[in-house]
Amino acid sequence: MANVAVIGAQWGDEGKGKVVDWLASRADIVVRFQGGHNAGHTLVVGNETYKLSLLPSGLVRGKLGIIGNGVVVDPEALLAEIDRVRAQGLPVGPESLRIAENATLILPLHGALDRARETARGDARIGTTGRGIGPAYEDKVARRAIRVCDLAEPDTLSAKLDELLLHHNTLLAGLGAETFAKQALLERLLSLAPRLLPYAEPVWQRLDEARRAGRRILFEGAQAVLLDVDHGTYPFVTSSNTVAATAAAGAGVGPGAVGFVLGIAKAYSTRVGAGPFPTELFDATGQLLGDRGHEFGTVTGRRRRCGWFDAALVRQAVKVAGIQGLALTKLDVLDGLAELKIATGYRIGAERFRHLPAAPGAQAAAVPEYETVEGWAGSTRGARSWADLPAQAVKYVRRIEELVEAPVTLLSTSPERDDTILVRDPFEG
Ligand code: IMP
């Protein structure tokens, strides 16, 4: 029996929510290991719709949720989310949620800096969620971050705030933004401490015990491989590693504990925020994909950019993240299109590439090379077996498998949980 890591294989919003929810119902523990409340998904259980940003989705299924050390935690956003889901009848408390004592905190000054920088970038902005994710990770790597455990030591907290504010207030003032007063920040953090500390513990110990007891662990990724700070379309990326290997470091387990790596990909491509998107469509087809796919960001509410499936980029994601199986989502959005295109590589000037080179100039200049595939007239929506799918739709999926060099182990054919074709159970390894 394997553990499973679920990660996005494109630029996020691949429909992870449904797949993670299904997997969470079969797991014992669900662990978030990177990102913060920049993520977002909607889970529909019975008559309730839960919108989660930071809480591991397993909580909705009554499973133990763990927020690993690799996550950046905004304490106020977390407590507000806990209050929200509690008000919906979900009993979230220290018995169902554990937070790594060594996780980094996002403070109000991080969001302020994130937004001030984006404003200063003008047209060159990254399109961040403005939630302070990048600045919090910067502080972590610079060794000046406030961590969950610091809330238990007022003296440590006070000294660390001095260093932090020296840095941030200088930056904020330089950007013409409001600065922060130490005492107010200290008091705010100390007032949150009694509500947060009961959740804190060395989660690596609990995970070690769970592993030895044969419990099933689901590692729930946020964002996606093309937003990875190393492997994505840098600098238009998020500030964490989103590849499956991060599940180990971001939770405190060895690489062997991560188990099966399931990548989620849409049957086409979308992106929120700025940055290279070689297969982006600016025509009526792009509009149609956006309308049919309801392509609006859960966190940002912004309309997502839409385009053809980019097999070259997904293949790259498969390789760098070690994806062993793909969950392909939203195939039904392509129903009825006369023909479909799949990018197999790029032309940059006179040169041809099977991958997207790292240099920003090359990424911006990359022109996709397409393979055209016949569309299908029938509907794929709600299909629960291969036999329910039009023959051309099966061909499209098979071609994707060949090009990305990974099998489709799960096909999702509508937002409904049971409208899924399961080829291989990821927990069986
Ligand atoms: P940040 O993570 O807020 O710093 O934003 C950096 C980039 O990642 C921006 O392009 C965001 O739109 C994108 N991003 C962050 N979180 C998500 C997500 O959950 N889905 C899709 N894009 C995201």
Short mmCIF file of N, CA, C and O in Angstrom, two decimals, residues 327-421:
data_model
loop_
_atom_site.label_atom_id
_atom_site.label_comp_id
_atom_site.label_asym_id
_atom_site.label_seq_id
_atom_site.Cartn_x
_atom_site.Cartn_y
_atom_site.Cartn_z
N ALA A 327 -4.12 12.41 -13.79
CA ALA A 327 -5.57 12.49 -13.70
C ALA A 327 -5.95 13.58 -14.70
O ALA A 327 -5.53 14.73 -14.55
N LEU A 328 -6.67 13.21 -15.73
CA LEU A 328 -7.04 14.18 -16.77
C LEU A 328 -8.46 14.67 -16.47
O LEU A 328 -9.36 13.86 -16.26
N THR A 329 -8.61 16.00 -16.43
CA THR A 329 -9.91 16.56 -16.04
C THR A 329 -10.51 17.40 -17.17
O THR A 329 -9.81 17.82 -18.08
N LYS A 330 -11.79 17.63 -17.07
CA LYS A 330 -12.51 18.57 -17.93
C LYS A 330 -12.47 18.23 -19.42
O LYS A 330 -12.46 19.13 -20.27
N LEU A 331 -12.42 16.95 -19.73
CA LEU A 331 -12.45 16.54 -21.13
C LEU A 331 -13.74 17.01 -21.80
O LEU A 331 -13.75 17.37 -22.97
N ASP A 332 -14.82 17.05 -21.01
CA ASP A 332 -16.14 17.42 -21.58
C ASP A 332 -16.17 18.84 -22.13
O ASP A 332 -17.00 19.15 -22.98
N VAL A 333 -15.25 19.69 -21.66
CA VAL A 333 -15.21 21.07 -22.16
C VAL A 333 -14.88 21.08 -23.66
O VAL A 333 -15.26 21.99 -24.40
N LEU A 334 -14.23 20.02 -24.14
CA LEU A 334 -13.83 19.95 -25.55
C LEU A 334 -14.91 19.30 -26.43
O LEU A 334 -14.75 19.25 -27.66
N ASP A 335 -15.98 18.81 -25.82
CA ASP A 335 -17.04 18.15 -26.59
C ASP A 335 -17.53 19.05 -27.73
O ASP A 335 -17.79 20.24 -27.51
N GLY A 336 -17.67 18.46 -28.90
CA GLY A 336 -18.29 19.18 -30.02
C GLY A 336 -17.35 20.05 -30.84
O GLY A 336 -17.76 20.61 -31.86
N LEU A 337 -16.10 20.18 -30.41
CA LEU A 337 -15.16 20.97 -31.23
C LEU A 337 -14.75 20.11 -32.44
O LEU A 337 -14.48 18.92 -32.30
N ALA A 338 -14.74 20.72 -33.62
CA ALA A 338 -14.47 19.95 -34.84
C ALA A 338 -13.06 19.38 -34.84
O ALA A 338 -12.83 18.24 -35.21
N GLU A 339 -12.11 20.22 -34.42
CA GLU A 339 -10.73 19.71 -34.33
C GLU A 339 -10.02 20.32 -33.13
O GLU A 339 -10.38 21.40 -32.65
N LEU A 340 -9.05 19.59 -32.64
CA LEU A 340 -8.31 20.01 -31.45
C LEU A 340 -6.84 20.07 -31.79
O LEU A 340 -6.38 19.35 -32.69
N LYS A 341 -6.12 20.89 -31.08
CA LYS A 341 -4.67 20.95 -31.30
C LYS A 341 -3.93 20.59 -30.02
O LYS A 341 -4.38 20.93 -28.93
N ILE A 342 -2.81 19.94 -30.21
CA ILE A 342 -1.94 19.60 -29.09
C ILE A 342 -0.55 20.10 -29.44
O ILE A 342 -0.03 19.76 -30.51
N ALA A 343 0.04 20.89 -28.56
CA ALA A 343 1.42 21.35 -28.82
C ALA A 343 2.39 20.22 -28.50
O ALA A 343 2.29 19.59 -27.44
N THR A 344 3.32 19.98 -29.43
CA THR A 344 4.30 18.90 -29.22
C THR A 344 5.71 19.44 -29.00
O THR A 344 6.62 18.69 -28.67
N GLY A 345 5.90 20.72 -29.25
CA GLY A 345 7.21 21.35 -29.09
C GLY A 345 7.11 22.80 -29.56
O GLY A 345 5.99 23.30 -29.74
N TYR A 346 8.24 23.43 -29.71
CA TYR A 346 8.23 24.87 -30.06
C TYR A 346 9.25 25.18 -31.14
O TYR A 346 10.27 24.50 -31.28
N ARG A 347 8.99 26.27 -31.83
CA ARG A 347 9.98 26.85 -32.71
C ARG A 347 10.38 28.19 -32.09
O ARG A 347 9.51 28.98 -31.71
N ILE A 348 11.66 28.39 -31.91
CA ILE A 348 12.14 29.68 -31.40
C ILE A 348 13.16 30.17 -32.40
O ILE A 348 14.24 29.59 -32.53
N GLY A 349 12.80 31.19 -33.17
CA GLY A 349 13.65 31.60 -34.29
C GLY A 349 13.74 30.43 -35.27
O GLY A 349 12.71 29.84 -35.62
N ALA A 350 14.97 30.04 -35.62
CA ALA A 350 15.13 28.95 -36.58
C ALA A 350 15.24 27.59 -35.88
O ALA A 350 15.27 26.56 -36.53
N GLU A 351 15.28 27.61 -34.56
CA GLU A 351 15.52 26.36 -33.82
C GLU A 351 14.23 25.69 -33.35
O GLU A 351 13.26 26.37 -33.03
N ARG A 352 14.28 24.37 -33.26
CA ARG A 352 13.12 23.62 -32.75
C ARG A 352 13.46 23.01 -31.39
O ARG A 352 14.59 22.57 -31.17
N PHE A 353 12.49 23.03 -30.49
CA PHE A 353 12.70 22.50 -29.14
C PHE A 353 11.58 21.53 -28.78
O PHE A 353 10.43 21.78 -29.14
N ARG A 354 11.91 20.49 -28.05
CA ARG A 354 10.88 19.59 -27.52
C ARG A 354 10.49 20.01 -26.11
O ARG A 354 9.62 19.42 -25.48
N HIS A 355 11.20 21.00 -25.58
CA HIS A 355 10.88 21.50 -24.24
C HIS A 355 10.89 23.03 -24.29
O HIS A 355 11.35 23.60 -25.29
N LEU A 356 10.43 23.66 -23.21
CA LEU A 356 10.45 25.13 -23.16
C LEU A 356 11.74 25.55 -22.46
O LEU A 356 11.92 25.27 -21.27
N PRO A 357 12.65 26.22 -23.18
CA PRO A 357 13.91 26.62 -22.54
C PRO A 357 13.64 27.58 -21.37
O PRO A 357 12.58 28.19 -21.28
N ALA A 358 14.63 27.75 -20.50
CA ALA A 358 14.41 28.52 -19.27
C ALA A 358 14.48 30.03 -19.47
O ALA A 358 13.90 30.78 -18.69
N ALA A 359 15.21 30.50 -20.46
CA ALA A 359 15.43 31.95 -20.59
C ALA A 359 14.13 32.68 -20.93
O ALA A 359 13.39 32.24 -21.82
N PRO A 360 13.82 33.76 -20.22
CA PRO A 360 12.55 34.47 -20.44
C PRO A 360 12.35 34.92 -21.89
O PRO A 360 11.23 34.85 -22.40
N GLY A 361 13.42 35.36 -22.54
CA GLY A 361 13.28 35.81 -23.93
C GLY A 361 12.84 34.66 -24.82
O GLY A 361 11.94 34.81 -25.66
N ALA A 362 13.45 33.51 -24.61
CA ALA A 362 13.11 32.33 -25.41
C ALA A 362 11.67 31.89 -25.11
O ALA A 362 10.91 31.54 -26.02
N GLN A 363 11.29 31.96 -23.84
CA GLN A 363 9.92 31.55 -23.48
C GLN A 363 8.89 32.46 -24.14
O GLN A 363 7.86 31.99 -24.61
N ALA A 364 9.20 33.74 -24.16
CA ALA A 364 8.24 34.68 -24.75
C ALA A 364 8.17 34.50 -26.27
O ALA A 364 7.11 34.73 -26.88
N ALA A 365 9.28 34.07 -26.86
CA ALA A 365 9.32 33.96 -28.33
C ALA A 365 8.87 32.58 -28.82
O ALA A 365 8.71 32.37 -30.02
N ALA A 366 8.65 31.64 -27.92
CA ALA A 366 8.34 30.26 -28.33
C ALA A 366 7.01 30.17 -29.08
O ALA A 366 5.97 30.59 -28.56
N VAL A 367 7.07 29.64 -30.28
CA VAL A 367 5.85 29.43 -31.06
C VAL A 367 5.56 27.93 -31.06
O VAL A 367 6.40 27.14 -31.48
N PRO A 368 4.39 27.54 -30.58
CA PRO A 368 4.13 26.10 -30.49
C PRO A 368 4.04 25.42 -31.85
O PRO A 368 3.58 26.02 -32.82
N GLU A 369 4.48 24.17 -31.88
CA GLU A 369 4.27 23.34 -33.06
C GLU A 369 3.13 22.41 -32.71
O GLU A 369 3.19 21.70 -31.69
N TYR A 370 2.10 22.44 -33.51
CA TYR A 370 0.89 21.71 -33.17
C TYR A 370 0.70 20.44 -33.99
O TYR A 370 1.08 20.37 -35.14
N GLU A 371 0.04 19.51 -33.34
CA GLU A 371 -0.48 18.35 -34.03
C GLU A 371 -2.00 18.55 -34.00
O GLU A 371 -2.53 18.91 -32.95
N THR A 372 -2.66 18.34 -35.12
CA THR A 372 -4.12 18.52 -35.13
C THR A 372 -4.80 17.16 -34.98
O THR A 372 -4.40 16.19 -35.61
N VAL A 373 -5.78 17.12 -34.12
CA VAL A 373 -6.50 15.87 -33.84
C VAL A 373 -7.98 16.12 -34.11
O VAL A 373 -8.50 17.19 -33.78
N GLU A 374 -8.61 15.14 -34.71
CA GLU A 374 -10.05 15.26 -35.00
C GLU A 374 -10.84 15.32 -33.69
O GLU A 374 -10.52 14.60 -32.73
N GLY A 375 -11.87 16.17 -33.65
CA GLY A 375 -12.70 16.24 -32.45
C GLY A 375 -13.77 15.16 -32.44
O GLY A 375 -13.71 14.23 -33.24
N TRP A 376 -14.74 15.28 -31.55
CA TRP A 376 -15.82 14.29 -31.48
C TRP A 376 -17.16 15.00 -31.35
O TRP A 376 -17.25 16.11 -30.81
N ALA A 377 -18.17 14.32 -31.90
CA ALA A 377 -19.49 14.94 -31.91
C ALA A 377 -20.25 14.64 -30.62
O ALA A 377 -20.97 15.49 -30.11
N GLY A 378 -20.05 13.47 -30.06
CA GLY A 378 -20.84 13.07 -28.89
C GLY A 378 -20.38 13.74 -27.60
O GLY A 378 -19.51 14.60 -27.61
N SER A 379 -20.99 13.31 -26.51
CA SER A 379 -20.67 13.90 -25.21
C SER A 379 -19.79 12.96 -24.37
O SER A 379 -19.98 11.75 -24.38
N THR A 380 -18.86 13.54 -23.67
CA THR A 380 -18.05 12.75 -22.75
C THR A 380 -18.51 12.99 -21.32
O THR A 380 -18.04 12.36 -20.39
N ARG A 381 -19.41 13.94 -21.16
CA ARG A 381 -19.80 14.36 -19.81
C ARG A 381 -20.46 13.24 -19.03
O ARG A 381 -21.38 12.60 -19.51
N GLY A 382 -19.93 13.01 -17.87
CA GLY A 382 -20.53 12.00 -17.00
C GLY A 382 -20.13 10.57 -17.32
O GLY A 382 -20.64 9.64 -16.70
N ALA A 383 -19.22 10.39 -18.30
CA ALA A 383 -18.84 9.01 -18.66
C ALA A 383 -18.18 8.32 -17.47
O ALA A 383 -17.44 8.94 -16.71
N ARG A 384 -18.48 7.04 -17.30
CA ARG A 384 -17.89 6.29 -16.19
C ARG A 384 -17.10 5.07 -16.65
O ARG A 384 -16.61 4.29 -15.84
N SER A 385 -17.02 4.90 -17.99
CA SER A 385 -16.17 3.83 -18.52
C SER A 385 -15.68 4.25 -19.90
O SER A 385 -16.27 5.15 -20.53
N TRP A 386 -14.61 3.64 -20.33
CA TRP A 386 -14.06 3.99 -21.65
C TRP A 386 -15.12 3.78 -22.72
O TRP A 386 -15.19 4.51 -23.70
N ALA A 387 -15.95 2.75 -22.54
CA ALA A 387 -16.97 2.42 -23.54
C ALA A 387 -17.99 3.55 -23.68
O ALA A 387 -18.64 3.68 -24.73
N ASP A 388 -18.12 4.39 -22.64
CA ASP A 388 -19.07 5.52 -22.71
C ASP A 388 -18.52 6.68 -23.53
O ASP A 388 -19.24 7.64 -23.80
N LEU A 389 -17.25 6.62 -23.88
CA LEU A 389 -16.64 7.78 -24.55
C LEU A 389 -16.67 7.63 -26.07
O LEU A 389 -16.48 6.52 -26.58
N PRO A 390 -16.87 8.72 -26.81
CA PRO A 390 -16.74 8.65 -28.26
C PRO A 390 -15.32 8.18 -28.62
O PRO A 390 -14.36 8.52 -27.91
N ALA A 391 -15.21 7.41 -29.70
CA ALA A 391 -13.91 6.81 -30.07
C ALA A 391 -12.83 7.89 -30.23
O ALA A 391 -11.68 7.69 -29.81
N GLN A 392 -13.20 9.04 -30.79
CA GLN A 392 -12.20 10.09 -31.00
C GLN A 392 -11.69 10.67 -29.69
O GLN A 392 -10.55 11.11 -29.58
N ALA A 393 -12.57 10.70 -28.70
CA ALA A 393 -12.17 11.22 -27.38
C ALA A 393 -11.13 10.28 -26.77
O ALA A 393 -10.15 10.72 -26.16
N VAL A 394 -11.35 8.98 -26.95
CA VAL A 394 -10.38 8.00 -26.44
C VAL A 394 -9.05 8.20 -27.16
O VAL A 394 -7.98 8.19 -26.54
N LYS A 395 -9.13 8.44 -28.48
CA LYS A 395 -7.90 8.65 -29.25
C LYS A 395 -7.13 9.88 -28.73
O LYS A 395 -5.91 9.88 -28.66
N TYR A 396 -7.90 10.93 -28.42
CA TYR A 396 -7.27 12.16 -27.91
C TYR A 396 -6.52 11.87 -26.60
O TYR A 396 -5.37 12.27 -26.43
N VAL A 397 -7.17 11.13 -25.72
CA VAL A 397 -6.54 10.79 -24.43
C VAL A 397 -5.30 9.92 -24.66
O VAL A 397 -4.24 10.14 -24.06
N ARG A 398 -5.42 8.95 -25.56
CA ARG A 398 -4.28 8.05 -25.84
C ARG A 398 -3.10 8.84 -26.41
O ARG A 398 -1.94 8.56 -26.11
N ARG A 399 -3.42 9.80 -27.27
CA ARG A 399 -2.34 10.61 -27.87
C ARG A 399 -1.64 11.45 -26.80
O ARG A 399 -0.42 11.60 -26.80
N ILE A 400 -2.42 11.97 -25.88
CA ILE A 400 -1.83 12.74 -24.77
C ILE A 400 -0.88 11.85 -23.97
O ILE A 400 0.25 12.23 -23.66
N GLU A 401 -1.33 10.64 -23.68
CA GLU A 401 -0.48 9.70 -22.92
C GLU A 401 0.85 9.48 -23.62
O GLU A 401 1.91 9.50 -22.99
N GLU A 402 0.78 9.27 -24.95
CA GLU A 402 2.02 9.02 -25.70
C GLU A 402 2.95 10.23 -25.64
O GLU A 402 4.15 10.11 -25.40
N LEU A 403 2.34 11.40 -25.85
CA LEU A 403 3.18 12.61 -25.95
C LEU A 403 3.78 13.02 -24.60
O LEU A 403 4.90 13.51 -24.54
N VAL A 404 3.02 12.86 -23.52
CA VAL A 404 3.55 13.31 -22.23
C VAL A 404 4.34 12.21 -21.54
O VAL A 404 4.97 12.43 -20.51
N GLU A 405 4.29 11.02 -22.10
CA GLU A 405 5.06 9.88 -21.58
C GLU A 405 4.64 9.50 -20.16
O GLU A 405 5.47 9.25 -19.29
N ALA A 406 3.33 9.53 -19.94
CA ALA A 406 2.77 9.06 -18.66
C ALA A 406 1.36 8.55 -18.92
O ALA A 406 0.65 9.10 -19.77
N PRO A 407 0.95 7.51 -18.21
CA PRO A 407 -0.40 6.99 -18.42
C PRO A 407 -1.46 7.85 -17.75
O PRO A 407 -1.21 8.45 -16.71
N VAL A 408 -2.64 7.90 -18.35
CA VAL A 408 -3.78 8.53 -17.68
C VAL A 408 -4.37 7.46 -16.77
O VAL A 408 -4.89 6.45 -17.23
N THR A 409 -4.25 7.68 -15.47
CA THR A 409 -4.71 6.65 -14.53
C THR A 409 -6.10 6.99 -13.98
O THR A 409 -6.71 6.19 -13.29
N LEU A 410 -6.55 8.19 -14.28
CA LEU A 410 -7.86 8.62 -13.80
C LEU A 410 -8.39 9.68 -14.76
O LEU A 410 -7.65 10.59 -15.16
N LEU A 411 -9.62 9.53 -15.17
CA LEU A 411 -10.22 10.51 -16.08
C LEU A 411 -11.48 11.04 -15.42
O LEU A 411 -12.36 10.27 -15.05
N SER A 412 -11.52 12.36 -15.27
CA SER A 412 -12.68 12.97 -14.61
C SER A 412 -13.58 13.57 -15.70
O SER A 412 -13.11 14.33 -16.53
N THR A 413 -14.86 13.20 -15.69
CA THR A 413 -15.71 13.61 -16.81
C THR A 413 -16.84 14.57 -16.43
O THR A 413 -17.68 14.89 -17.27
N SER A 414 -16.85 15.02 -15.18
CA SER A 414 -17.78 16.08 -14.77
C SER A 414 -17.39 16.45 -13.34
O SER A 414 -16.60 15.74 -12.71
N PRO A 415 -17.93 17.55 -12.80
CA PRO A 415 -17.56 17.89 -11.42
C PRO A 415 -18.09 16.87 -10.41
O PRO A 415 -17.65 16.84 -9.27
N GLU A 416 -19.05 16.05 -10.79
CA GLU A 416 -19.60 15.05 -9.86
C GLU A 416 -18.55 14.02 -9.50
O GLU A 416 -17.81 13.55 -10.36
N ARG A 417 -18.55 13.65 -8.23
CA ARG A 417 -17.50 12.78 -7.73
C ARG A 417 -17.47 11.41 -8.43
O ARG A 417 -16.42 10.85 -8.71
N ASP A 418 -18.65 10.88 -8.74
CA ASP A 418 -18.68 9.53 -9.32
C ASP A 418 -18.45 9.50 -10.82
O ASP A 418 -18.30 8.43 -11.41
N ASP A 419 -18.44 10.67 -11.45
CA ASP A 419 -18.21 10.71 -12.90
C ASP A 419 -16.70 10.67 -13.15
O ASP A 419 -16.05 11.65 -13.53
N THR A 420 -16.15 9.50 -12.95
CA THR A 420 -14.71 9.31 -13.00
C THR A 420 -14.44 7.94 -13.61
O THR A 420 -15.13 6.98 -13.29
N ILE A 421 -13.44 7.88 -14.48
CA ILE A 421 -13.01 6.57 -14.97
C ILE A 421 -11.68 6.27 -14.30
O ILE A 421 -10.70 6.98 -14.52
#
